[in-house]
Amino acid sequence: MNYFITGVTGTVVPIIVEDLLRKDADSFFYFAIRGDAKGNGIQERFDAVLKSLDIKPAMKARLAERSKLVEIDVEKENMGIDPDMYAELIARIDKILHGAADVRFDQSYEKIKISNVIFTIEIYNLFRKIKERRRVAGAFAPTLYYISTGYAYGIYKTPIPEDYPQFHPGKPDNTYAQTKAEAKSFLLDKVRMFDDRIVIFEPTIIGGSSRTGRTKTYNLHYIVMMLGYLGKLPFLTAPDNRPDIVPVDWVAAVISDIMAKDAYHQGAIRLSIGDRGAPIQHLYEVGYEYYTANDPVPGHVIPKIRFVPRWFFFSMILMLKIWYQSVYFVTRARRYRKLRKGISLLEGYFPYITENKVFENAKSMALIEKYTDCGPAPALHEIRDAAGNIVEKGYYRKTMAATLETGWGGLVDFERLAKGQTSEKSPAAAYGVSRK
Ligand SMILES: NC(=O)c1ccc[n+]([C@@H]2O[C@H](COP(=O)([O-])OP(=O)(O)OC[C@H]3O[C@@H](n4cnc5c(N)ncnc54)[C@H](OP(=O)(O)O)[C@@H]3O)[C@@H](O)[C@H]2O)c1
């Protein structure tokens, strides 16, 4: 199969590509890439991705041989793709995986709409041209696989339904959720109008690999864990919430199976832990014990977090913001402005941590069972039977080990922490990661 793939420089898509390489012996990839802000061109960026892949050198060489890079700029006509290359894509592509998105929670609607909505419309336009060409040629219809998010449903008082082909999102939590919802609605309209082969994946929170514990991006729950470790999170709320976290290797295994097996071509599959998630209080207790027992910094004391009612927690956050803002006005020290901004960024995570969202997943689990070789998502925590015996081993410890091995992907400097200096690379680094 010939695949056109977006998002390969991100966290999730490279793992799907690793799997597709293994599962589809005849795979050929066209990767849509843009240059980055540091001046790296598309070849350099792809080489860096290739280097980071967790596959044998021979497989890396095979991937390099069996791929072409496509420079894109989504703000230009036909995504700025060179006309000859655009024609080649229309002639050759069997399947599109659209995994690219701007996953930051603090962007303006106008800005994030370009990456999350306009980009999806452009991808659909390419898909439509491929479909037409293949129809004329009498070839099988192409499929567009789109990675949405369970959080596109926004604020929901009830468990979030698996309502495909309907979709009635609640008020969005942020512009990310809003634009992901718009893109999903756009594609669902196309399914209804043209019976297009479009598969929508709806992961919840994607965490590190259940096999290795590693992740490419330390954000969201990792930041909460890091703040806890550094003693910068004296309070937390919602101890009974069960954040819906699924490991990236499982997400990639399901998506790549659906794509490579080529038997499921239209619908939505939610990738969720469902009702098997662990409460925050439990994750905190296991985490506290682990970080205390394995702390690489001698003498570092990890303060305990107190769980407080929501109103208290949110009042504290508000007061802290006002305090940093006021100190900034008086001192003009940029550190305080950054800290104030950091708190706002942290607030972006609250819908995922402090709000109780429950994702129904029974229909999707039946699809996963029927169309893939995957079982249910591995749970982060250990699952025990009524007698207290572990019936499913969790991967939480591997996840925590990876945070200590890498210093949360370089966010924490243990040497500085040992010397009693501020441990983050920049004053606001602890809060300043807004990416999911
Ligand atoms: N991670 C999660 O917890 C999670 C959960 C549910 C759903 N999802 C969905 O899964 C997908 C992958 O997420 P991720 O965590 O891997 O995100 P990520 O690490 O932030 O990667 C995003 C990818 O999209 C590309 N991209 C974004 N805007 C672009 C643009 N305008 N033009 C070209 N490329 C653009 C990025 O390219 P650059 O490197 O050039 O910026 C990068 O390759 C997304 O659709 C996301 O909504 C993620």
GROMACS .gro file of N, CA, C and O in nm, residues 99-170:
model
  288
   99GLY      N    1  -0.265   1.257   1.090
   99GLY     CA    2  -0.240   1.256   1.235
   99GLY      C    3  -0.187   1.389   1.284
   99GLY      O    4  -0.162   1.405   1.402
  100ALA      N    5  -0.167   1.486   1.193
  100ALA     CA    6  -0.111   1.614   1.236
  100ALA      C    7  -0.218   1.700   1.301
  100ALA      O    8  -0.334   1.699   1.260
  101ALA      N    9  -0.178   1.772   1.403
  101ALA     CA   10  -0.267   1.870   1.465
  101ALA      C   11  -0.183   1.958   1.556
  101ALA      O   12  -0.075   1.919   1.599
  102ASP      N   13  -0.234   2.077   1.581
  102ASP     CA   14  -0.173   2.163   1.682
  102ASP      C   15  -0.243   2.126   1.813
  102ASP      O   16  -0.363   2.149   1.829
  103VAL      N   17  -0.167   2.065   1.906
  103VAL     CA   18  -0.229   2.011   2.026
  103VAL      C   19  -0.209   2.102   2.148
  103VAL      O   20  -0.226   2.060   2.262
  104ARG      N   21  -0.175   2.229   2.121
  104ARG     CA   22  -0.159   2.321   2.235
  104ARG      C   23  -0.295   2.372   2.281
  104ARG      O   24  -0.387   2.383   2.202
  105PHE      N   25  -0.303   2.400   2.411
  105PHE     CA   26  -0.432   2.438   2.469
  105PHE      C   27  -0.447   2.589   2.486
  105PHE      O   28  -0.547   2.634   2.540
  106ASP      N   29  -0.346   2.665   2.446
  106ASP     CA   30  -0.351   2.808   2.478
  106ASP      C   31  -0.344   2.894   2.352
  106ASP      O   32  -0.304   3.009   2.357
  107GLN      N   33  -0.382   2.836   2.238
  107GLN     CA   34  -0.372   2.911   2.113
  107GLN      C   35  -0.504   2.982   2.081
  107GLN      O   36  -0.612   2.936   2.121
  108SER      N   37  -0.493   3.091   2.006
  108SER     CA   38  -0.616   3.160   1.965
  108SER      C   39  -0.689   3.073   1.864
  108SER      O   40  -0.627   2.992   1.793
  109TYR      N   41  -0.819   3.092   1.857
  109TYR     CA   42  -0.899   3.012   1.765
  109TYR      C   43  -0.850   3.031   1.621
  109TYR      O   44  -0.829   2.934   1.547
  110GLU      N   45  -0.827   3.157   1.581
  110GLU     CA   46  -0.788   3.185   1.442
  110GLU      C   47  -0.658   3.113   1.407
  110GLU      O   48  -0.643   3.063   1.296
  111LYS      N   49  -0.567   3.106   1.503
  111LYS     CA   50  -0.437   3.045   1.474
  111LYS      C   51  -0.449   2.892   1.466
  111LYS      O   52  -0.403   2.829   1.371
  112ILE      N   53  -0.512   2.834   1.565
  112ILE     CA   54  -0.514   2.687   1.574
  112ILE      C   55  -0.607   2.626   1.468
  112ILE      O   56  -0.589   2.512   1.426
  113LYS      N   57  -0.701   2.707   1.421
  113LYS     CA   58  -0.793   2.661   1.316
  113LYS      C   59  -0.715   2.620   1.189
  113LYS      O   60  -0.755   2.528   1.118
  114ILE      N   61  -0.604   2.689   1.164
  114ILE     CA   62  -0.528   2.659   1.042
  114ILE      C   63  -0.477   2.515   1.046
  114ILE      O   64  -0.496   2.437   0.953
  115SER      N   65  -0.415   2.477   1.157
  115SER     CA   66  -0.358   2.341   1.167
  115SER      C   67  -0.464   2.234   1.187
  115SER      O   68  -0.444   2.118   1.148
  116ASN      N   69  -0.574   2.270   1.252
  116ASN     CA   70  -0.669   2.164   1.289
  116ASN      C   71  -0.792   2.155   1.199
  116ASN      O   72  -0.848   2.046   1.185
  117VAL      N   73  -0.831   2.266   1.138
  117VAL     CA   74  -0.951   2.262   1.052
  117VAL      C   75  -0.912   2.277   0.905
  117VAL      O   76  -0.939   2.188   0.824
  118ILE      N   77  -0.845   2.388   0.872
  118ILE     CA   78  -0.808   2.412   0.731
  118ILE      C   79  -0.724   2.294   0.679
  118ILE      O   80  -0.745   2.247   0.566
  119PHE      N   81  -0.630   2.249   0.760
  119PHE     CA   82  -0.544   2.137   0.720
  119PHE      C   83  -0.629   2.014   0.687
  119PHE      O   84  -0.610   1.947   0.585
  120THR      N   85  -0.728   1.987   0.772
  120THR     CA   86  -0.813   1.869   0.750
  120THR      C   87  -0.895   1.886   0.622
  120THR      O   88  -0.911   1.789   0.545
  121ILE      N   89  -0.941   2.009   0.595
  121ILE     CA   90  -1.018   2.033   0.472
  121ILE      C   91  -0.926   2.010   0.350
  121ILE      O   92  -0.965   1.946   0.252
  122GLU      N   93  -0.803   2.058   0.361
  122GLU     CA   94  -0.707   2.038   0.250
  122GLU      C   95  -0.677   1.890   0.229
  122GLU      O   96  -0.665   1.844   0.116
  123ILE      N   97  -0.665   1.817   0.338
  123ILE     CA   98  -0.638   1.673   0.327
  123ILE      C   99  -0.758   1.605   0.262
  123ILE      O  100  -0.744   1.517   0.176
  124TYR      N  101  -0.877   1.648   0.301
  124TYR     CA  102  -0.997   1.589   0.239
  124TYR      C  103  -1.001   1.621   0.089
  124TYR      O  104  -1.037   1.534   0.008
  125ASN      N  105  -0.963   1.743   0.051
  125ASN     CA  106  -0.962   1.779  -0.092
  125ASN      C  107  -0.870   1.686  -0.171
  125ASN      O  108  -0.905   1.642  -0.281
  126LEU      N  109  -0.754   1.657  -0.111
  126LEU     CA  110  -0.663   1.563  -0.178
  126LEU      C  111  -0.727   1.424  -0.186
  126LEU      O  112  -0.724   1.358  -0.292
  127PHE      N  113  -0.786   1.383  -0.077
  127PHE     CA  114  -0.853   1.252  -0.071
  127PHE      C  115  -0.961   1.241  -0.182
  127PHE      O  116  -0.972   1.140  -0.251
  128ARG      N  117  -1.038   1.350  -0.196
  128ARG     CA  118  -1.148   1.349  -0.295
  128ARG      C  119  -1.090   1.332  -0.436
  128ARG      O  120  -1.145   1.258  -0.518
  129LYS      N  121  -0.978   1.396  -0.463
  129LYS     CA  122  -0.916   1.384  -0.597
  129LYS      C  123  -0.863   1.243  -0.618
  129LYS      O  124  -0.873   1.187  -0.727
  130ILE      N  125  -0.806   1.186  -0.513
  130ILE     CA  126  -0.756   1.047  -0.523
  130ILE      C  127  -0.874   0.954  -0.550
  130ILE      O  128  -0.868   0.866  -0.637
  131LYS      N  129  -0.981   0.978  -0.477
  131LYS     CA  130  -1.100   0.893  -0.491
  131LYS      C  131  -1.154   0.899  -0.635
  131LYS      O  132  -1.185   0.795  -0.696
  132GLU      N  133  -1.161   1.019  -0.688
  132GLU     CA  134  -1.215   1.036  -0.823
  132GLU      C  135  -1.125   0.966  -0.926
  132GLU      O  136  -1.173   0.895  -1.014
  133ARG      N  137  -0.994   0.984  -0.908
  133ARG     CA  138  -0.903   0.924  -1.004
  133ARG      C  139  -0.913   0.770  -0.999
  133ARG      O  140  -0.913   0.703  -1.102
  134ARG      N  141  -0.923   0.719  -0.880
  134ARG     CA  142  -0.929   0.573  -0.866
  134ARG      C  143  -1.062   0.519  -0.919
  134ARG      O  144  -1.067   0.409  -0.972
  135ARG      N  145  -1.167   0.599  -0.902
  135ARG     CA  146  -1.298   0.555  -0.955
  135ARG      C  147  -1.290   0.541  -1.107
  135ARG      O  148  -1.329   0.440  -1.166
  136VAL      N  149  -1.230   0.644  -1.170
  136VAL     CA  150  -1.218   0.642  -1.317
  136VAL      C  151  -1.131   0.524  -1.360
  136VAL      O  152  -1.160   0.456  -1.459
  137ALA      N  153  -1.028   0.498  -1.283
  137ALA     CA  154  -0.935   0.389  -1.319
  137ALA      C  155  -0.989   0.251  -1.280
  137ALA      O  156  -0.927   0.148  -1.309
  138GLY      N  157  -1.101   0.248  -1.211
  138GLY     CA  158  -1.159   0.119  -1.169
  138GLY      C  159  -1.083   0.054  -1.055
  138GLY      O  160  -1.093  -0.067  -1.032
  139ALA      N  161  -1.006   0.135  -0.980
  139ALA     CA  162  -0.931   0.080  -0.865
  139ALA      C  163  -1.017   0.087  -0.739
  139ALA      O  164  -1.119   0.156  -0.736
  140PHE      N  165  -0.976   0.014  -0.633
  140PHE     CA  166  -1.055   0.018  -0.509
  140PHE      C  167  -1.050   0.159  -0.448
  140PHE      O  168  -0.955   0.234  -0.471
  141ALA      N  169  -1.154   0.194  -0.372
  141ALA     CA  170  -1.163   0.329  -0.317
  141ALA      C  171  -1.057   0.351  -0.208
  141ALA      O  172  -1.024   0.257  -0.135
  142PRO      N  173  -1.004   0.473  -0.199
  142PRO     CA  174  -0.906   0.500  -0.092
  142PRO      C  175  -0.976   0.516   0.042
  142PRO      O  176  -1.098   0.535   0.048
  143THR      N  177  -0.896   0.512   0.149
  143THR     CA  178  -0.952   0.536   0.283
  143THR      C  179  -0.873   0.649   0.349
  143THR      O  180  -0.750   0.655   0.337
  144LEU      N  181  -0.948   0.735   0.416
  144LEU     CA  182  -0.886   0.842   0.494
  144LEU      C  183  -0.900   0.807   0.642
  144LEU      O  184  -1.012   0.788   0.691
  145TYR      N  185  -0.787   0.795   0.711
  145TYR     CA  186  -0.786   0.767   0.855
  145TYR      C  187  -0.751   0.899   0.925
  145TYR      O  188  -0.647   0.958   0.896
  146TYR      N  189  -0.839   0.940   1.013
  146TYR     CA  190  -0.819   1.069   1.079
  146TYR      C  191  -0.809   1.048   1.231
  146TYR      O  192  -0.893   0.980   1.290
  147ILE      N  193  -0.706   1.108   1.291
  147ILE     CA  194  -0.694   1.097   1.437
  147ILE      C  195  -0.762   1.218   1.501
  147ILE      O  196  -0.714   1.331   1.492
  148SER      N  197  -0.878   1.192   1.560
  148SER     CA  198  -0.950   1.296   1.633
  148SER      C  199  -0.909   1.284   1.780
  148SER      O  200  -0.798   1.238   1.811
  149THR      N  201  -0.996   1.319   1.871
  149THR     CA  202  -0.969   1.301   2.014
  149THR      C  203  -1.103   1.285   2.087
  149THR      O  204  -1.203   1.348   2.047
  150GLY      N  205  -1.103   1.205   2.190
  150GLY     CA  206  -1.225   1.192   2.271
  150GLY      C  207  -1.266   1.326   2.329
  150GLY      O  208  -1.384   1.351   2.354
  151TYR      N  209  -1.168   1.416   2.346
  151TYR     CA  210  -1.195   1.546   2.407
  151TYR      C  211  -1.264   1.643   2.311
  151TYR      O  212  -1.301   1.754   2.352
  152ALA      N  213  -1.283   1.601   2.185
  152ALA     CA  214  -1.361   1.683   2.091
  152ALA      C  215  -1.505   1.694   2.140
  152ALA      O  216  -1.578   1.783   2.098
  153TYR      N  217  -1.547   1.604   2.231
  153TYR     CA  218  -1.685   1.610   2.283
  153TYR      C  219  -1.704   1.722   2.384
  153TYR      O  220  -1.817   1.751   2.423
  154GLY      N  221  -1.596   1.782   2.431
  154GLY     CA  222  -1.608   1.897   2.520
  154GLY      C  223  -1.668   1.860   2.655
  154GLY      O  224  -1.651   1.748   2.705
  155ILE      N  225  -1.741   1.956   2.713
  155ILE     CA  226  -1.794   1.939   2.848
  155ILE      C  227  -1.921   1.855   2.843
  155ILE      O  228  -2.016   1.890   2.773
  156TYR      N  229  -1.920   1.745   2.914
  156TYR     CA  230  -2.032   1.651   2.914
  156TYR      C  231  -2.067   1.612   3.056
  156TYR      O  232  -1.978   1.570   3.131
  157LYS      N  233  -2.191   1.625   3.091
  157LYS     CA  234  -2.231   1.588   3.228
  157LYS      C  235  -2.246   1.436   3.240
  157LYS      O  236  -2.224   1.376   3.344
  158THR      N  237  -2.286   1.372   3.128
  158THR     CA  238  -2.309   1.227   3.128
  158THR      C  239  -2.187   1.159   3.068
  158THR      O  240  -2.102   1.226   3.009
  159PRO      N  241  -2.179   1.024   3.077
  159PRO     CA  242  -2.071   0.956   3.005
  159PRO      C  243  -2.076   0.993   2.857
  159PRO      O  244  -2.184   1.009   2.800
  160ILE      N  245  -1.960   1.009   2.798
  160ILE     CA  246  -1.952   1.057   2.659
  160ILE      C  247  -1.987   0.941   2.564
  160ILE      O  248  -1.920   0.836   2.566
  161PRO      N  249  -2.095   0.958   2.486
  161PRO     CA  250  -2.147   0.845   2.409
  161PRO      C  251  -2.061   0.812   2.286
  161PRO      O  252  -1.988   0.897   2.236
  162GLU      N  253  -2.077   0.689   2.239
  162GLU     CA  254  -2.019   0.650   2.110
  162GLU      C  255  -2.133   0.665   2.009
  162GLU      O  256  -2.208   0.570   1.987
  163ASP      N  257  -2.149   0.784   1.955
  163ASP     CA  258  -2.271   0.816   1.882
  163ASP      C  259  -2.255   0.819   1.731
  163ASP      O  260  -2.342   0.871   1.662
  164TYR      N  261  -2.145   0.768   1.679
  164TYR     CA  262  -2.125   0.768   1.535
  164TYR      C  263  -2.247   0.706   1.466
  164TYR      O  264  -2.296   0.605   1.513
  165PRO      N  265  -2.299   0.760   1.358
  165PRO     CA  266  -2.249   0.872   1.277
  165PRO      C  267  -2.296   1.009   1.326
  165PRO      O  268  -2.274   1.108   1.259
  166GLN      N  269  -2.361   1.012   1.442
  166GLN     CA  270  -2.398   1.141   1.500
  166GLN      C  271  -2.278   1.199   1.574
  166GLN      O  272  -2.183   1.127   1.604
  167PHE      N  273  -2.288   1.325   1.608
  167PHE     CA  274  -2.184   1.388   1.689
  167PHE      C  275  -2.242   1.518   1.745
  167PHE      O  276  -2.270   1.610   1.669
  168HIS      N  277  -2.266   1.521   1.875
  168HIS     CA  278  -2.323   1.641   1.936
  168HIS      C  279  -2.232   1.685   2.050
  168HIS      O  280  -2.257   1.654   2.166
  169PRO      N  281  -2.124   1.755   2.015
  169PRO     CA  282  -2.030   1.792   2.121
  169PRO      C  283  -2.088   1.894   2.217
  169PRO      O  284  -2.176   1.972   2.180
  170GLY      N  285  -2.038   1.892   2.343
  170GLY     CA  286  -2.075   1.994   2.440
  170GLY      C  287  -1.989   2.117   2.420
  170GLY      O  288  -1.910   2.126   2.324
   0.00000   0.00000   0.00000
